[in-house]
């Protein structure tokens, strides 16, 4: 007879399961943690390689030379930006037109659910300016996008200027097989979202925008440029997008290949790769880089303007120039050459990037861990849930077995009524729904009654509803368990993650600063969900929080 | 004295009479030497099987062999050129209308007078086999046909991506080495070639000639089974690899060959040794009846017409007379010239060299100049 159909064998198996349940669970948990942390150890990772045949190796000769002209253009742009008090639309339109692009503008407006610290107002209005470089010989079926944000103040002037210089250089070449769109967006992610929705004729986030007058075909890849100084010491690659989505690994491979060719220092997560993988510091460095990537993906916000492209299956990455205290400086011409090389290689693509991995972790720019290697760690953690469930199932069935054996001392436990089980479940989920809906809707009422700003009102309402859910009759005997449960609750997990994140980026904060960061994280999460459709806040409020609340109920079941 | 006079006069008369016979034998021998290689016309089938911009080098390979073959005398009407993609007019080509084989744009193999017979999606396994075996629909134009006969020496050059026993066509289909061997056997049975030289420049190219079993085939490949053929140099302005190593050195070798050169096949086997090519080129000559050392390069790569000017009259031998009489006997049957049928059985039966002379006058092969 089979293993599970033979009653004797089944009894032995279930006996094993119930007896050894806790040890197996502990072993699985530790194994999962060790497996995951071991992934950062270099011999367990694979070296990155270019998977797409069409992109090949970096065999092009970059001839871009107008770096200096770009820097003077940056000053001009800055002056016009100050004069216009925002985006200098006419100047940009004229600059792009004089470089031979087809220029169009798009105006957009968005009513924020509550004003966050950056915007300090409800209504956000802006204009995107984009110019299309038509491929001289190719049909207009495919496009590439290069975008630079127009940020207030001193930031990203050089990015926009380099964009214009590249546009002028690209216009003189005849080897383009795709149209190239040069986009300057206002208000960062909101502008990008408006442009993408207008381009693809969708309206998923309630943005109001004017329809796009000019279009270029389906977008194959996008690059976002952030450059705020004349010389830089390193280029940082930002891959994490909305909801933790990542572009195809080939895009990161392309960036790394050109960094190596041109001799530019390239970092990921702001950390430079080390050579000493066999020392403790080398390993912790790689582990920190990997954990930073995990945390950034977990928080679900888009860490660069590229992040919103990923939802439309457009592979996109952000390249950020960093000016820190290093000896070796890279000038704008070299950055221009790097971008020229990347765009030229992307020009060779015949299909969208799909040959390399979509789910991966990068302990460094030249090493990667694919999902096939890191998923087993989570599988081991999930096995614990399965084992516990089986254990409970076996225990539920045990009194019945005792009755069958003829021993009738055990009294029949009264099966609980449906109402007694359903009530906590419903209440937990209702509290979750309240946590999801009420903070934004009750903010006016909160502002009337309490001396706080709208943002603070939202966040504090959320925290209030969260702690209200804990209000249950409890007995003091389980105080220790109660404290442990609270310390493992979702809100505290987020708090720990904030502190860990700050440690990992080597900017540790004090407790009060951490608390303020925590509050801003909550408000940003709610805002991201409302503006771009990030799923982390609804996931927490509607699924994880009710589950935890039900555990809390079970703990104090009387 | 009279006896001696009679003897000498008899000898003298005998000598006088035998001189024309000796001379005609000499002429026959000389004429026989014209056909020592056995072929009267040359054809070339040059195929590039891969498309996409990053396979630029395969098109450049094929075009460089095309250039050499044309330079050495084979006309476009006797070359079937099959290119699977258009590199010269690809949007990504920074120098439109050119295909370069050497970096720094030293040599444009596309030229001004290239004639591509099968282009783009017409390069398929089916079309290739139909060209080889001659089974084309009647509406196929002449430029797309391989109109070879049993006196044709054919050069077949294939390049692209290949593997152990197959060659990939157009990223969607493959031709196997058995299919190729069977196609050559069909060609042999239909007497569509006299001798055939098969050159292949792909990864594991030697696997493609392993299965040949028809006579008079010689094969060269750029790499052995299990080895990859490597590309030669990238051009940084164009951004792709320009040629494969084996064909690059083959082109350099062929640039030294001129129509009168006496270089033979043994020199061709030495092209691109492992020190230059990294892969080991291979060749196969067991099915070939002549010694490779006596086979000239121009027997396959060029179209050498042997011409010898003579000011003497030559008496044709007597067996021609019945034919001439027949044509002069009044009842002139004017036959319009038609193309040879697939299998000219009547002529095959006559295997004599002299009949061979008359045969080549009667059929539509290249006229033989005396």
mmCIF file with all atom_site columns, N, CA and C in Angstrom, chain A residues 53-54 57 59-61 63 137-139 174-178 344-345 347-350, chain B residues 52-54 88-97 234-241:
data_model
loop_
_atom_site.group_PDB
_atom_site.id
_atom_site.type_symbol
_atom_site.label_atom_id
_atom_site.label_alt_id
_atom_site.label_comp_id
_atom_site.label_asym_id
_atom_site.label_entity_id
_atom_site.label_seq_id
_atom_site.pdbx_PDB_ins_code
_atom_site.Cartn_x
_atom_site.Cartn_y
_atom_site.Cartn_z
_atom_site.occupancy
_atom_site.B_iso_or_equiv
_atom_site.pdbx_formal_charge
_atom_site.auth_seq_id
_atom_site.auth_comp_id
_atom_site.auth_asym_id
_atom_site.auth_atom_id
_atom_site.pdbx_PDB_model_num
ATOM 1   N N  . UNK A 1 53  ? 21.693 38.579 -28.375 1.00 0.00 ? 53  UNK A N  1
ATOM 2   C CA . UNK A 1 53  ? 22.642 38.482 -29.485 1.00 0.00 ? 53  UNK A CA 1
ATOM 3   C C  . UNK A 1 53  ? 22.784 39.785 -30.233 1.00 0.00 ? 53  UNK A C  1
ATOM 4   N N  . UNK A 1 54  ? 21.665 40.496 -30.351 1.00 0.00 ? 54  UNK A N  1
ATOM 5   C CA . UNK A 1 54  ? 21.688 41.689 -31.191 1.00 0.00 ? 54  UNK A CA 1
ATOM 6   C C  . UNK A 1 54  ? 22.534 42.787 -30.569 1.00 0.00 ? 54  UNK A C  1
ATOM 7   N N  . UNK A 1 57  ? 28.840 42.798 -28.184 1.00 0.00 ? 57  UNK A N  1
ATOM 8   C CA . UNK A 1 57  ? 29.805 43.452 -27.315 1.00 0.00 ? 57  UNK A CA 1
ATOM 9   C C  . UNK A 1 57  ? 29.854 44.931 -27.654 1.00 0.00 ? 57  UNK A C  1
ATOM 10  N N  . UNK A 1 59  ? 31.231 47.082 -29.384 1.00 0.00 ? 59  UNK A N  1
ATOM 11  C CA . UNK A 1 59  ? 32.138 47.459 -30.451 1.00 0.00 ? 59  UNK A CA 1
ATOM 12  C C  . UNK A 1 59  ? 31.634 48.629 -31.236 1.00 0.00 ? 59  UNK A C  1
ATOM 13  N N  . UNK A 1 60  ? 31.467 49.754 -30.630 1.00 0.00 ? 60  UNK A N  1
ATOM 14  C CA . UNK A 1 60  ? 31.187 50.944 -31.426 1.00 0.00 ? 60  UNK A CA 1
ATOM 15  C C  . UNK A 1 60  ? 32.216 51.988 -31.026 1.00 0.00 ? 60  UNK A C  1
ATOM 16  N N  . UNK A 1 61  ? 32.393 52.930 -31.906 1.00 0.00 ? 61  UNK A N  1
ATOM 17  C CA . UNK A 1 61  ? 33.336 53.989 -31.613 1.00 0.00 ? 61  UNK A CA 1
ATOM 18  C C  . UNK A 1 61  ? 32.497 55.211 -31.285 1.00 0.00 ? 61  UNK A C  1
ATOM 19  N N  . UNK A 1 63  ? 31.736 58.954 -30.702 1.00 0.00 ? 63  UNK A N  1
ATOM 20  C CA . UNK A 1 63  ? 32.380 60.179 -31.200 1.00 0.00 ? 63  UNK A CA 1
ATOM 21  C C  . UNK A 1 63  ? 31.765 61.433 -30.617 1.00 0.00 ? 63  UNK A C  1
ATOM 22  N N  . UNK A 1 137 ? 15.971 56.687 -42.072 1.00 0.00 ? 137 UNK A N  1
ATOM 23  C CA . UNK A 1 137 ? 15.626 55.740 -43.119 1.00 0.00 ? 137 UNK A CA 1
ATOM 24  C C  . UNK A 1 137 ? 14.611 54.697 -42.677 1.00 0.00 ? 137 UNK A C  1
ATOM 25  N N  . UNK A 1 138 ? 14.354 54.622 -41.385 1.00 0.00 ? 138 UNK A N  1
ATOM 26  C CA . UNK A 1 138 ? 13.554 53.507 -40.893 1.00 0.00 ? 138 UNK A CA 1
ATOM 27  C C  . UNK A 1 138 ? 12.078 53.872 -40.820 1.00 0.00 ? 138 UNK A C  1
ATOM 28  N N  . UNK A 1 139 ? 11.206 52.899 -40.872 1.00 0.00 ? 139 UNK A N  1
ATOM 29  C CA . UNK A 1 139 ? 9.789  53.192 -40.638 1.00 0.00 ? 139 UNK A CA 1
ATOM 30  C C  . UNK A 1 139 ? 9.577  53.516 -39.175 1.00 0.00 ? 139 UNK A C  1
ATOM 31  N N  . UNK A 1 174 ? 23.113 58.788 -39.313 1.00 0.00 ? 174 UNK A N  1
ATOM 32  C CA . UNK A 1 174 ? 22.125 58.184 -40.211 1.00 0.00 ? 174 UNK A CA 1
ATOM 33  C C  . UNK A 1 174 ? 21.834 56.738 -39.866 1.00 0.00 ? 174 UNK A C  1
ATOM 34  N N  . UNK A 1 175 ? 22.413 56.245 -38.782 1.00 0.00 ? 175 UNK A N  1
ATOM 35  C CA . UNK A 1 175 ? 22.263 54.817 -38.534 1.00 0.00 ? 175 UNK A CA 1
ATOM 36  C C  . UNK A 1 175 ? 21.168 54.497 -37.540 1.00 0.00 ? 175 UNK A C  1
ATOM 37  N N  . UNK A 1 176 ? 20.198 55.388 -37.357 1.00 0.00 ? 176 UNK A N  1
ATOM 38  C CA . UNK A 1 176 ? 19.133 55.093 -36.393 1.00 0.00 ? 176 UNK A CA 1
ATOM 39  C C  . UNK A 1 176 ? 18.056 54.242 -37.049 1.00 0.00 ? 176 UNK A C  1
ATOM 40  N N  . UNK A 1 177 ? 17.719 53.138 -36.376 1.00 0.00 ? 177 UNK A N  1
ATOM 41  C CA . UNK A 1 177 ? 16.644 52.280 -36.857 1.00 0.00 ? 177 UNK A CA 1
ATOM 42  C C  . UNK A 1 177 ? 15.371 52.517 -36.076 1.00 0.00 ? 177 UNK A C  1
ATOM 43  N N  . UNK A 1 178 ? 15.450 53.314 -35.020 1.00 0.00 ? 178 UNK A N  1
ATOM 44  C CA . UNK A 1 178 ? 14.258 53.614 -34.229 1.00 0.00 ? 178 UNK A CA 1
ATOM 45  C C  . UNK A 1 178 ? 14.212 55.123 -34.018 1.00 0.00 ? 178 UNK A C  1
ATOM 46  N N  . UNK A 1 344 ? 23.192 53.455 -28.957 1.00 0.00 ? 344 UNK A N  1
ATOM 47  C CA . UNK A 1 344 ? 23.525 52.842 -30.244 1.00 0.00 ? 344 UNK A CA 1
ATOM 48  C C  . UNK A 1 344 ? 23.353 51.334 -30.201 1.00 0.00 ? 344 UNK A C  1
ATOM 49  N N  . UNK A 1 345 ? 23.720 50.732 -29.079 1.00 0.00 ? 345 UNK A N  1
ATOM 50  C CA . UNK A 1 345 ? 23.517 49.298 -28.931 1.00 0.00 ? 345 UNK A CA 1
ATOM 51  C C  . UNK A 1 345 ? 22.038 48.967 -28.814 1.00 0.00 ? 345 UNK A C  1
ATOM 52  N N  . UNK A 1 347 ? 19.796 50.550 -30.243 1.00 0.00 ? 347 UNK A N  1
ATOM 53  C CA . UNK A 1 347 ? 19.314 50.732 -31.608 1.00 0.00 ? 347 UNK A CA 1
ATOM 54  C C  . UNK A 1 347 ? 19.383 49.441 -32.401 1.00 0.00 ? 347 UNK A C  1
ATOM 55  N N  . UNK A 1 348 ? 20.348 48.576 -32.055 1.00 0.00 ? 348 UNK A N  1
ATOM 56  C CA . UNK A 1 348 ? 20.504 47.331 -32.793 1.00 0.00 ? 348 UNK A CA 1
ATOM 57  C C  . UNK A 1 348 ? 19.463 46.293 -32.448 1.00 0.00 ? 348 UNK A C  1
ATOM 58  N N  . UNK A 1 349 ? 18.655 46.557 -31.423 1.00 0.00 ? 349 UNK A N  1
ATOM 59  C CA . UNK A 1 349 ? 17.701 45.551 -30.995 1.00 0.00 ? 349 UNK A CA 1
ATOM 60  C C  . UNK A 1 349 ? 16.669 45.285 -32.066 1.00 0.00 ? 349 UNK A C  1
ATOM 61  N N  . UNK A 1 350 ? 16.283 44.035 -32.188 1.00 0.00 ? 350 UNK A N  1
ATOM 62  C CA . UNK A 1 350 ? 15.226 43.688 -33.118 1.00 0.00 ? 350 UNK A CA 1
ATOM 63  C C  . UNK A 1 350 ? 13.928 43.402 -32.389 1.00 0.00 ? 350 UNK A C  1
ATOM 64  N N  . UNK B 2 52  ? 19.595 39.405 -40.090 1.00 0.00 ? 52  UNK B N  1
ATOM 65  C CA . UNK B 2 52  ? 19.771 40.316 -38.954 1.00 0.00 ? 52  UNK B CA 1
ATOM 66  C C  . UNK B 2 52  ? 21.106 41.028 -39.020 1.00 0.00 ? 52  UNK B C  1
ATOM 67  N N  . UNK B 2 53  ? 21.111 42.188 -38.491 1.00 0.00 ? 53  UNK B N  1
ATOM 68  C CA . UNK B 2 53  ? 22.243 43.098 -38.602 1.00 0.00 ? 53  UNK B CA 1
ATOM 69  C C  . UNK B 2 53  ? 23.496 42.522 -37.981 1.00 0.00 ? 53  UNK B C  1
ATOM 70  N N  . UNK B 2 54  ? 23.363 41.767 -36.901 1.00 0.00 ? 54  UNK B N  1
ATOM 71  C CA . UNK B 2 54  ? 24.581 41.293 -36.263 1.00 0.00 ? 54  UNK B CA 1
ATOM 72  C C  . UNK B 2 54  ? 25.203 40.116 -37.001 1.00 0.00 ? 54  UNK B C  1
ATOM 73  N N  . UNK B 2 88  ? 23.514 46.064 -46.935 1.00 0.00 ? 88  UNK B N  1
ATOM 74  C CA . UNK B 2 88  ? 23.957 47.336 -47.499 1.00 0.00 ? 88  UNK B CA 1
ATOM 75  C C  . UNK B 2 88  ? 22.926 48.429 -47.255 1.00 0.00 ? 88  UNK B C  1
ATOM 76  N N  . UNK B 2 89  ? 21.657 48.072 -47.291 1.00 0.00 ? 89  UNK B N  1
ATOM 77  C CA . UNK B 2 89  ? 20.626 49.083 -47.119 1.00 0.00 ? 89  UNK B CA 1
ATOM 78  C C  . UNK B 2 89  ? 19.919 48.939 -45.782 1.00 0.00 ? 89  UNK B C  1
ATOM 79  N N  . UNK B 2 90  ? 20.523 48.237 -44.850 1.00 0.00 ? 90  UNK B N  1
ATOM 80  C CA . UNK B 2 90  ? 19.958 48.148 -43.512 1.00 0.00 ? 90  UNK B CA 1
ATOM 81  C C  . UNK B 2 90  ? 20.002 49.517 -42.856 1.00 0.00 ? 90  UNK B C  1
ATOM 82  N N  . UNK B 2 91  ? 18.950 49.826 -42.047 1.00 0.00 ? 91  UNK B N  1
ATOM 83  C CA . UNK B 2 91  ? 18.906 51.156 -41.436 1.00 0.00 ? 91  UNK B CA 1
ATOM 84  C C  . UNK B 2 91  ? 20.094 51.413 -40.540 1.00 0.00 ? 91  UNK B C  1
ATOM 85  N N  . UNK B 2 92  ? 20.683 50.344 -40.015 1.00 0.00 ? 92  UNK B N  1
ATOM 86  C CA . UNK B 2 92  ? 21.745 50.532 -39.046 1.00 0.00 ? 92  UNK B CA 1
ATOM 87  C C  . UNK B 2 92  ? 23.101 50.681 -39.688 1.00 0.00 ? 92  UNK B C  1
ATOM 88  N N  . UNK B 2 93  ? 23.163 50.615 -41.005 1.00 0.00 ? 93  UNK B N  1
ATOM 89  C CA . UNK B 2 93  ? 24.447 50.702 -41.677 1.00 0.00 ? 93  UNK B CA 1
ATOM 90  C C  . UNK B 2 93  ? 24.832 52.169 -41.789 1.00 0.00 ? 93  UNK B C  1
ATOM 91  N N  . UNK B 2 94  ? 25.926 52.570 -41.126 1.00 0.00 ? 94  UNK B N  1
ATOM 92  C CA . UNK B 2 94  ? 26.301 53.980 -41.231 1.00 0.00 ? 94  UNK B CA 1
ATOM 93  C C  . UNK B 2 94  ? 26.867 54.358 -42.589 1.00 0.00 ? 94  UNK B C  1
ATOM 94  N N  . UNK B 2 95  ? 27.219 53.346 -43.387 1.00 0.00 ? 95  UNK B N  1
ATOM 95  C CA . UNK B 2 95  ? 27.677 53.628 -44.744 1.00 0.00 ? 95  UNK B CA 1
ATOM 96  C C  . UNK B 2 95  ? 26.725 52.892 -45.685 1.00 0.00 ? 95  UNK B C  1
ATOM 97  N N  . UNK B 2 96  ? 25.635 53.495 -46.030 1.00 0.00 ? 96  UNK B N  1
ATOM 98  C CA . UNK B 2 96  ? 24.645 52.775 -46.837 1.00 0.00 ? 96  UNK B CA 1
ATOM 99  C C  . UNK B 2 96  ? 25.218 52.383 -48.184 1.00 0.00 ? 96  UNK B C  1
ATOM 100 N N  . UNK B 2 97  ? 24.687 51.306 -48.721 1.00 0.00 ? 97  UNK B N  1
ATOM 101 C CA . UNK B 2 97  ? 25.065 50.784 -50.037 1.00 0.00 ? 97  UNK B CA 1
ATOM 102 C C  . UNK B 2 97  ? 26.493 50.256 -50.054 1.00 0.00 ? 97  UNK B C  1
ATOM 103 N N  . UNK B 2 234 ? 36.144 43.283 -35.690 1.00 0.00 ? 234 UNK B N  1
ATOM 104 C CA . UNK B 2 234 ? 35.033 44.228 -35.696 1.00 0.00 ? 234 UNK B CA 1
ATOM 105 C C  . UNK B 2 234 ? 35.471 45.541 -36.324 1.00 0.00 ? 234 UNK B C  1
ATOM 106 N N  . UNK B 2 235 ? 34.503 46.227 -36.878 1.00 0.00 ? 235 UNK B N  1
ATOM 107 C CA . UNK B 2 235 ? 34.786 47.584 -37.302 1.00 0.00 ? 235 UNK B CA 1
ATOM 108 C C  . UNK B 2 235 ? 34.054 48.503 -36.344 1.00 0.00 ? 235 UNK B C  1
ATOM 109 N N  . UNK B 2 236 ? 34.786 49.420 -35.741 1.00 0.00 ? 236 UNK B N  1
ATOM 110 C CA . UNK B 2 236 ? 34.176 50.190 -34.671 1.00 0.00 ? 236 UNK B CA 1
ATOM 111 C C  . UNK B 2 236 ? 33.248 51.265 -35.195 1.00 0.00 ? 236 UNK B C  1
ATOM 112 N N  . UNK B 2 237 ? 33.416 51.679 -36.421 1.00 0.00 ? 237 UNK B N  1
ATOM 113 C CA . UNK B 2 237 ? 32.489 52.684 -36.932 1.00 0.00 ? 237 UNK B CA 1
ATOM 114 C C  . UNK B 2 237 ? 31.157 52.045 -37.296 1.00 0.00 ? 237 UNK B C  1
ATOM 115 N N  . UNK B 2 238 ? 31.211 50.820 -37.821 1.00 0.00 ? 238 UNK B N  1
ATOM 116 C CA . UNK B 2 238 ? 29.974 50.155 -38.200 1.00 0.00 ? 238 UNK B CA 1
ATOM 117 C C  . UNK B 2 238 ? 29.376 49.418 -37.017 1.00 0.00 ? 238 UNK B C  1
ATOM 118 N N  . UNK B 2 239 ? 30.240 48.907 -36.152 1.00 0.00 ? 239 UNK B N  1
ATOM 119 C CA . UNK B 2 239 ? 29.728 48.304 -34.920 1.00 0.00 ? 239 UNK B CA 1
ATOM 120 C C  . UNK B 2 239 ? 29.436 46.833 -35.007 1.00 0.00 ? 239 UNK B C  1
ATOM 121 N N  . UNK B 2 240 ? 29.934 46.126 -36.004 1.00 0.00 ? 240 UNK B N  1
ATOM 122 C CA . UNK B 2 240 ? 29.708 44.690 -36.126 1.00 0.00 ? 240 UNK B CA 1
ATOM 123 C C  . UNK B 2 240 ? 31.022 44.027 -36.547 1.00 0.00 ? 240 UNK B C  1
ATOM 124 N N  . UNK B 2 241 ? 31.045 42.705 -36.452 1.00 0.00 ? 241 UNK B N  1
ATOM 125 C CA . UNK B 2 241 ? 32.168 41.956 -36.999 1.00 0.00 ? 241 UNK B CA 1
ATOM 126 C C  . UNK B 2 241 ? 32.027 41.891 -38.506 1.00 0.00 ? 241 UNK B C  1
#
